[in-house]
Coordinates of C-alpha atoms and ligand atoms in Angstrom, one line a residue:
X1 CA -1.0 -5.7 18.4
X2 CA 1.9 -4.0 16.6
X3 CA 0.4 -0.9 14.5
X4 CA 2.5 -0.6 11.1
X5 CA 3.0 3.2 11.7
X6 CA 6.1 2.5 8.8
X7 CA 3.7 2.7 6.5
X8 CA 2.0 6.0 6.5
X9 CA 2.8 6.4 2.7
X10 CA 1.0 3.7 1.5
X11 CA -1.7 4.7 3.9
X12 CA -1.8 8.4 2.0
X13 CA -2.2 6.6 -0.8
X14 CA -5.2 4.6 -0.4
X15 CA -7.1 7.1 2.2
X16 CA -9.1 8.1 -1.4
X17 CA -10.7 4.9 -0.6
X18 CA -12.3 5.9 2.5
X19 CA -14.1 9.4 1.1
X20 CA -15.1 7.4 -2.3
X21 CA -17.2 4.6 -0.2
X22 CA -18.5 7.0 2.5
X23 CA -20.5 8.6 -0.5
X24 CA -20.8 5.4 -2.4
X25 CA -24.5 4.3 -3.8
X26 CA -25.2 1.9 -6.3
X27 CA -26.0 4.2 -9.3
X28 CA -21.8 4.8 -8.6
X29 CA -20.6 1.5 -8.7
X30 CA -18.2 1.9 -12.2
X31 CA -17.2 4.9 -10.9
X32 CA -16.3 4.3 -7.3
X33 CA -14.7 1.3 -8.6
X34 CA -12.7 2.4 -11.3
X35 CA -11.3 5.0 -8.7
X36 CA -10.3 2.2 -6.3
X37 CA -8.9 0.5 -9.2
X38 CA -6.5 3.7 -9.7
X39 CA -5.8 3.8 -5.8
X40 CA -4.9 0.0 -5.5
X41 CA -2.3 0.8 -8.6
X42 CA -0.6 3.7 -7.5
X43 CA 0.3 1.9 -4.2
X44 CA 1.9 -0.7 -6.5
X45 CA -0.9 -3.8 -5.5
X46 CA 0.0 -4.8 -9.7
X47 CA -2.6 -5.1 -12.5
X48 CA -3.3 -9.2 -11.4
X49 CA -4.3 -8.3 -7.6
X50 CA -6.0 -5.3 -8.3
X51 CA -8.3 -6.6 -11.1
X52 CA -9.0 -9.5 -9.3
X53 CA -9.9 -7.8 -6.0
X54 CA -12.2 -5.4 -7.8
X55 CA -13.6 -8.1 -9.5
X56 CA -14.9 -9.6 -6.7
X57 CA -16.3 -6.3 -5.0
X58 CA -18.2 -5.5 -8.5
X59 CA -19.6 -9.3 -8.6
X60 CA -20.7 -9.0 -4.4
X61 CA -22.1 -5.5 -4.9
X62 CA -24.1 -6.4 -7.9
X63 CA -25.3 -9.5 -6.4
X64 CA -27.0 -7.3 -3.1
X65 CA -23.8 -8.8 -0.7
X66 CA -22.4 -5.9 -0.1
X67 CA -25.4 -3.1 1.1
X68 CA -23.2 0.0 2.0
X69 CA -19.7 1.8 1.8
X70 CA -18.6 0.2 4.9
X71 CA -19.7 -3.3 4.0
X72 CA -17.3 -2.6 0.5
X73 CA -14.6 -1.4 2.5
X74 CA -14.7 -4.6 5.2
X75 CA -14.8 -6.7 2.3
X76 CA -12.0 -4.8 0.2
X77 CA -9.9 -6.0 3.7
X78 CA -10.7 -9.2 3.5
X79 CA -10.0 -10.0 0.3
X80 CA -6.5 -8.6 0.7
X81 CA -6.0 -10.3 4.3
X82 CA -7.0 -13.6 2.2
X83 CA -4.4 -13.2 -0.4
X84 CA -1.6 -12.8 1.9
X85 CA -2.6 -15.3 4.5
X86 CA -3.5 -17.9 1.7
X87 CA -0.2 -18.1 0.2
X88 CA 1.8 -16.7 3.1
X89 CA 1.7 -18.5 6.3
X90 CA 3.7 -19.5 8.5
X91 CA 5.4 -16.1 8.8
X92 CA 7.3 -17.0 11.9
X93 CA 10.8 -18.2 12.1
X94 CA 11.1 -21.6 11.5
X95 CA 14.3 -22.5 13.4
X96 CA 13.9 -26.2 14.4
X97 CA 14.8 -28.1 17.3
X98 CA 18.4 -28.5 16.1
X99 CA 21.4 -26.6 17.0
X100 CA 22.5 -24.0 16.0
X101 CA 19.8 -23.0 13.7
X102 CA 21.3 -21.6 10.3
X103 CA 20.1 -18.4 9.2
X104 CA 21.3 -16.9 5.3
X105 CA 20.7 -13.5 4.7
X106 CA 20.4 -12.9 1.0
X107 CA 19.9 -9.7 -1.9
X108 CA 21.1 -7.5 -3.7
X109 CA 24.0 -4.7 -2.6
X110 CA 22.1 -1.6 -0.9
X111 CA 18.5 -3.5 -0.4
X112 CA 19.0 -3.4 3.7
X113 CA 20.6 -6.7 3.9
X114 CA 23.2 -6.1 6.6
X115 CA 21.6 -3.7 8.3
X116 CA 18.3 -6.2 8.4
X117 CA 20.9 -8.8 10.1
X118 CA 21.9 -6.6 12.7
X119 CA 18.2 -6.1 13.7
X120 CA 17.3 -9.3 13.8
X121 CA 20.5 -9.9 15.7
X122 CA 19.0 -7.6 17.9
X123 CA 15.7 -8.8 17.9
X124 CA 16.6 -12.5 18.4
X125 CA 19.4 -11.7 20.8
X126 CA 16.8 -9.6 23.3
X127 CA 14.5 -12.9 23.2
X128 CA 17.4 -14.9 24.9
X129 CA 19.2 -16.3 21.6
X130 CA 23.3 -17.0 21.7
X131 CA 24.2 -15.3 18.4
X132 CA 27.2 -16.0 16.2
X133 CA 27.4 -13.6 13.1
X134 CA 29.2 -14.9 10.1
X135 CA 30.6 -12.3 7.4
X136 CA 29.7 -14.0 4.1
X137 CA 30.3 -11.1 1.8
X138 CA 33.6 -11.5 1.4
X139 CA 33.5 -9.5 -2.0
X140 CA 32.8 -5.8 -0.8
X141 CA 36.0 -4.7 0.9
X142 CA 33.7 -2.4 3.2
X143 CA 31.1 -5.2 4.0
X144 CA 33.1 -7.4 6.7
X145 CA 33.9 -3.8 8.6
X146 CA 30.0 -2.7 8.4
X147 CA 28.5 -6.2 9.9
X148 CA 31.5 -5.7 12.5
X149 CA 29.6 -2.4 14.0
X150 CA 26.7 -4.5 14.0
X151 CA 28.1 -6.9 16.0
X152 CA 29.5 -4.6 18.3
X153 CA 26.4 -2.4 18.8
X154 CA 24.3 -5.4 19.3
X155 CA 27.0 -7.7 21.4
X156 CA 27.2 -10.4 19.0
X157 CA 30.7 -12.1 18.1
X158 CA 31.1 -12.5 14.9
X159 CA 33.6 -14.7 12.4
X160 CA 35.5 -13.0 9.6
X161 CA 37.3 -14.4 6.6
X162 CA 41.2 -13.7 6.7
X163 CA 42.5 -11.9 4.1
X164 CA 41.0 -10.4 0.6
X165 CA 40.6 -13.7 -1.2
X166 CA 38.4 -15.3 2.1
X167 CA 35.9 -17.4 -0.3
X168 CA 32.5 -17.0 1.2
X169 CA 31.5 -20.5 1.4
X170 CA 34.7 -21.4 3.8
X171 CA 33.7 -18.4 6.1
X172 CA 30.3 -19.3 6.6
X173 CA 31.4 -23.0 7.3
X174 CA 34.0 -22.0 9.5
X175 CA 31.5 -20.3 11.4
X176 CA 28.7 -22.7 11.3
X177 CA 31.3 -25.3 12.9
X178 CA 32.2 -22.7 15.2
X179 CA 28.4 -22.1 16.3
X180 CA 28.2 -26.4 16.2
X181 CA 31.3 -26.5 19.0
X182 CA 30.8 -23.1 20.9
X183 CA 27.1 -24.0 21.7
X184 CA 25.6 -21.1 19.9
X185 CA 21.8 -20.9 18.9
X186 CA 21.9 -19.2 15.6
X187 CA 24.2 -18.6 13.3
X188 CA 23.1 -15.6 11.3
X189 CA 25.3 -15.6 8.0
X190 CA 25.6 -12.5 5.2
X191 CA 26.2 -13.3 2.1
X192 CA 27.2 -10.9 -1.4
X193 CA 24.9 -8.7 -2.6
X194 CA 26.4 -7.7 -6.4
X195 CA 24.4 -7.5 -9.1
X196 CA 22.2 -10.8 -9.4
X197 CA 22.6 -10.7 -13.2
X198 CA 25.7 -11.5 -12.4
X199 CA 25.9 -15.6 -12.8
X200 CA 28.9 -16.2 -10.7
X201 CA 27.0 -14.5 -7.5
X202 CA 24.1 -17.2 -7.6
X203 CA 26.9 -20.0 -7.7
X204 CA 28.4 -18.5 -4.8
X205 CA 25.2 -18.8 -2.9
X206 CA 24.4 -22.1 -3.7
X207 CA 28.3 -23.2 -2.9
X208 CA 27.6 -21.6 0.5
X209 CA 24.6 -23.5 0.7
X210 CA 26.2 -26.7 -0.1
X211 CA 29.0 -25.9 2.8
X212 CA 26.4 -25.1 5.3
X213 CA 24.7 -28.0 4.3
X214 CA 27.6 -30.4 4.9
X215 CA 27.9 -28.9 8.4
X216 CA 24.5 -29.1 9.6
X217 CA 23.5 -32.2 7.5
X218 CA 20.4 -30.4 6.0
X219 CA 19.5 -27.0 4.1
X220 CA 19.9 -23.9 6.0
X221 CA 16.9 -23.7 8.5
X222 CA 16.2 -20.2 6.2
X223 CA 16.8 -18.4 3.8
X224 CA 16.0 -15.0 4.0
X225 CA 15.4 -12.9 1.0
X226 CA 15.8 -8.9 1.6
X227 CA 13.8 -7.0 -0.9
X228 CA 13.7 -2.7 -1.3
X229 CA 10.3 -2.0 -0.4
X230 CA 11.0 1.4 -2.5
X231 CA 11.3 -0.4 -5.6
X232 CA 7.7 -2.0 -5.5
X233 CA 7.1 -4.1 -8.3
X234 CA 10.0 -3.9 -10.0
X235 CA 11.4 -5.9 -6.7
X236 CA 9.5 -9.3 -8.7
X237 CA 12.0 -10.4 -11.0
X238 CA 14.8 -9.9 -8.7
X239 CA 12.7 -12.1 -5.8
X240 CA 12.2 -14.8 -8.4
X241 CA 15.6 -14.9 -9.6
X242 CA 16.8 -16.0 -5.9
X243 CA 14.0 -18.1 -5.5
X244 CA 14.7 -20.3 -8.6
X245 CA 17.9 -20.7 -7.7
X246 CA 18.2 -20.5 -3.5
X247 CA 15.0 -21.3 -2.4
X248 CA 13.8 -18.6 -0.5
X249 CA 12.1 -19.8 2.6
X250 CA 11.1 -15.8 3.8
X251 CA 11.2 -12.5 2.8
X252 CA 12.5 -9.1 4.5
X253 CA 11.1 -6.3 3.1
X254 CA 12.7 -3.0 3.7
X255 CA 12.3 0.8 4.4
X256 CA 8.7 0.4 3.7
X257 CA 8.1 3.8 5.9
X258 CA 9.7 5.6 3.0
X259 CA 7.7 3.7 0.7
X260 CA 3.7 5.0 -0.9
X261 CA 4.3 1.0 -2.9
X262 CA 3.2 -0.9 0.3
X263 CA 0.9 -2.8 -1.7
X264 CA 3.6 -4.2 -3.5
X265 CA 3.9 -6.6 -0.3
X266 CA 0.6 -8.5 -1.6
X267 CA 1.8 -9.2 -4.8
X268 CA 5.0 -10.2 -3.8
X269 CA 3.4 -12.8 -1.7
X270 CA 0.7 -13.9 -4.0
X271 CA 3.3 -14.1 -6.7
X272 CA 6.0 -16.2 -5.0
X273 CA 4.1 -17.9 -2.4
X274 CA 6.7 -17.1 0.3
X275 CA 5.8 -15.7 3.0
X276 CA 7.0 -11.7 4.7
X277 CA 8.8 -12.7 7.9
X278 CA 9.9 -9.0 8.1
X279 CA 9.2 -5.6 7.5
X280 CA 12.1 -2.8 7.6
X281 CA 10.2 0.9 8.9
X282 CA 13.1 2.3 9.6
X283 CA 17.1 2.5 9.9
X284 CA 17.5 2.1 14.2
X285 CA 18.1 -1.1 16.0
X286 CA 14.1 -1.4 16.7
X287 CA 13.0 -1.2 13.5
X288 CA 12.3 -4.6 12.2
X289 CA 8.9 -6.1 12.8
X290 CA 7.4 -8.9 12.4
X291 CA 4.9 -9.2 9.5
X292 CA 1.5 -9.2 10.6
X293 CA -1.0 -9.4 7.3
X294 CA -3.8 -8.4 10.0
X295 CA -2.2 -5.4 11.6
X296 CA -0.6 -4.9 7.8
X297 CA -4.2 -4.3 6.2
X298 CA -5.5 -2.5 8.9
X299 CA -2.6 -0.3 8.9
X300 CA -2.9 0.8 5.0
X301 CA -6.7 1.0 5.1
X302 CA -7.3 2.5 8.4
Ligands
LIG401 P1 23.0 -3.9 2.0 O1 24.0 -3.3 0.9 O2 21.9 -4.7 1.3 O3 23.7 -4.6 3.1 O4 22.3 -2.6 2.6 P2 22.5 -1.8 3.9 O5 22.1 -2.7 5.1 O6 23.9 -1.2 4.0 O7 21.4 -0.7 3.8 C1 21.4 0.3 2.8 C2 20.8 1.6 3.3 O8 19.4 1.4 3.6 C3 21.5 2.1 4.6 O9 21.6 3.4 4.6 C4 20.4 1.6 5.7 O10 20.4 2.4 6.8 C5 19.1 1.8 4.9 N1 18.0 1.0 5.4 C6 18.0 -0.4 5.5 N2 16.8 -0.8 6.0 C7 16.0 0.3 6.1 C8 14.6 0.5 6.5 O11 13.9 -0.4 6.8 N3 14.2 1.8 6.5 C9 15.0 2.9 6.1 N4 14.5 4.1 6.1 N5 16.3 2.7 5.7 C10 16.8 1.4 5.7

């Protein structure tokens, strides 16, 4: 089982946990909880989840369920493993039967997008996958050249727009009826990342959806929202935003082993009900892995 050593932070975070319940009786309930209260916050689990989740200790504790510190702490894990496995299953790819599989990468400029694509790339490419990149982000001069290195490093080819005024939607068809004739498995497709307040960014990702669509007679297989895993919380609004207006099948959430707001991941989920496909721990070829919400708990209150 993979151990989630990206997110040490988080783990520093909550570790409080552990010392409170090892001297926990019940004349210290309200105390003990209100300090598990605080360390739930502080890793960015959000007012909802955290009140709910102590709820539910304070009601099982008074009630004689719960009999010692350990008994909290199992059921403290629990409750989160529920939250993220009620809303969040199928945390797999789902990439059908039909080929090639269609793949949109999506979020906002400096989230992790491209290099997420190149790891998976990676990832999906060591596992036996033909691979065909497609350089959707046709507005960043810089972005075609970056997902280029990807392809290189990882031994994908890759199809570019020509010229400055390539319109994102004709690149990612062009390359989805390349991936339809060449025989490829996936097509893996980047999209723009400018600011998503920015109307005329969500049109171009449903006009790429639409083209793709036309192609492959159907909705892209999935659509892969990338998320900062520094930003925490504040990543809600932006996730929702895509959602409305995409459909997010999955989310990637990134550089979570710089990030103490791991807990951020269970509100995400309970939020949006989509499920994490992926976490970022890292910026090397190897470091994308695929959520777990078992190894994920254990690994933030080990
Ligand atoms: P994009 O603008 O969304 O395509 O973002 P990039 O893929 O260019 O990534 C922005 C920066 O974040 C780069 O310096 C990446 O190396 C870095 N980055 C991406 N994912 C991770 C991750 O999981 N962990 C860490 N530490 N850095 C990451």
């Amino acid at each position: 089982e993979k151990i989630f050593s990206g997110f040490s932070k988080t783990r520093d975070n909550l570790a409080v946990i552990d010392e409170l319940l090892t001297y926990w009786n019940l004349a210290e309930t309200d105390r003990v909880l209100d300090e598990l209260e605080e360390a739930l916050l502080v890793s960015d689990f959000g007012p909802k989840i955290t009140i709910k989740i102590v709820e539910i200790l304070r009601e099982d504790i008074l009630a004689g369920k719960l009999k010692s510190g350990s008994e909290i702490k199992d059921a403290l894990k629990k409750s989160v493993l529920d939250l993220l496995t009620s809303k969040g299953n199928k945390t797999e790819l789902q990439l059908g039967f039909r080929k090639p599989a269609v793949i949109m990468i999506v979020g906002v400029n400096g989230g992790g997008k491209t290099t997420s694509l190149g790891k998976l790339a990676h990832r999906l490419k060591k596992e036996g996958t033909k691979i065909l990149m497609a350089a959707g982000d046709t507005f960043r001069a810089a972005a075609s050249d970056q997902l280029e290195v990807w392809a290189e490093r990882t031994g994908c080819e890759i199809v570019v727009g020509e010229g400055e005024k390539a319109k994102a939607s004709s690149v990612l068809s062009q390359a989805v009826k390349r991936g339809k004739k060449q025989g490829f498995d996936v097509v893996l497709c980047d999209t723009s990342g400018r600011l998503h307040t920015n109307y005329s960014l969500m049109e171009e990702l449903i006009a790429c959806k639409k083209a793709i669509g036309k192609i492959i007679f159907g909705a892209p297989n999935e659509i892969l929202l990338v998320l900062d895993g520094t930003t925490g919380l504040n990543m809600l609004p932006q996730a929702r935003e895509f959602n409305d207006v995409v459909g997010i099948t999955g989310l990637i959430l990134t550089k979570l082993d710089g990030s103490a707001r791991g807990g951020c991941v269970v509100s995400v989920v309970d939020e949006l009900g989509i499920p994490v496909k992926f976490v970022g721990v890292g910026e090397g070829l190897e470091d994308l892995q695929p959520f777990d919400a078992e190894a994920f708990v254990n690994a933030i209150f080990s």
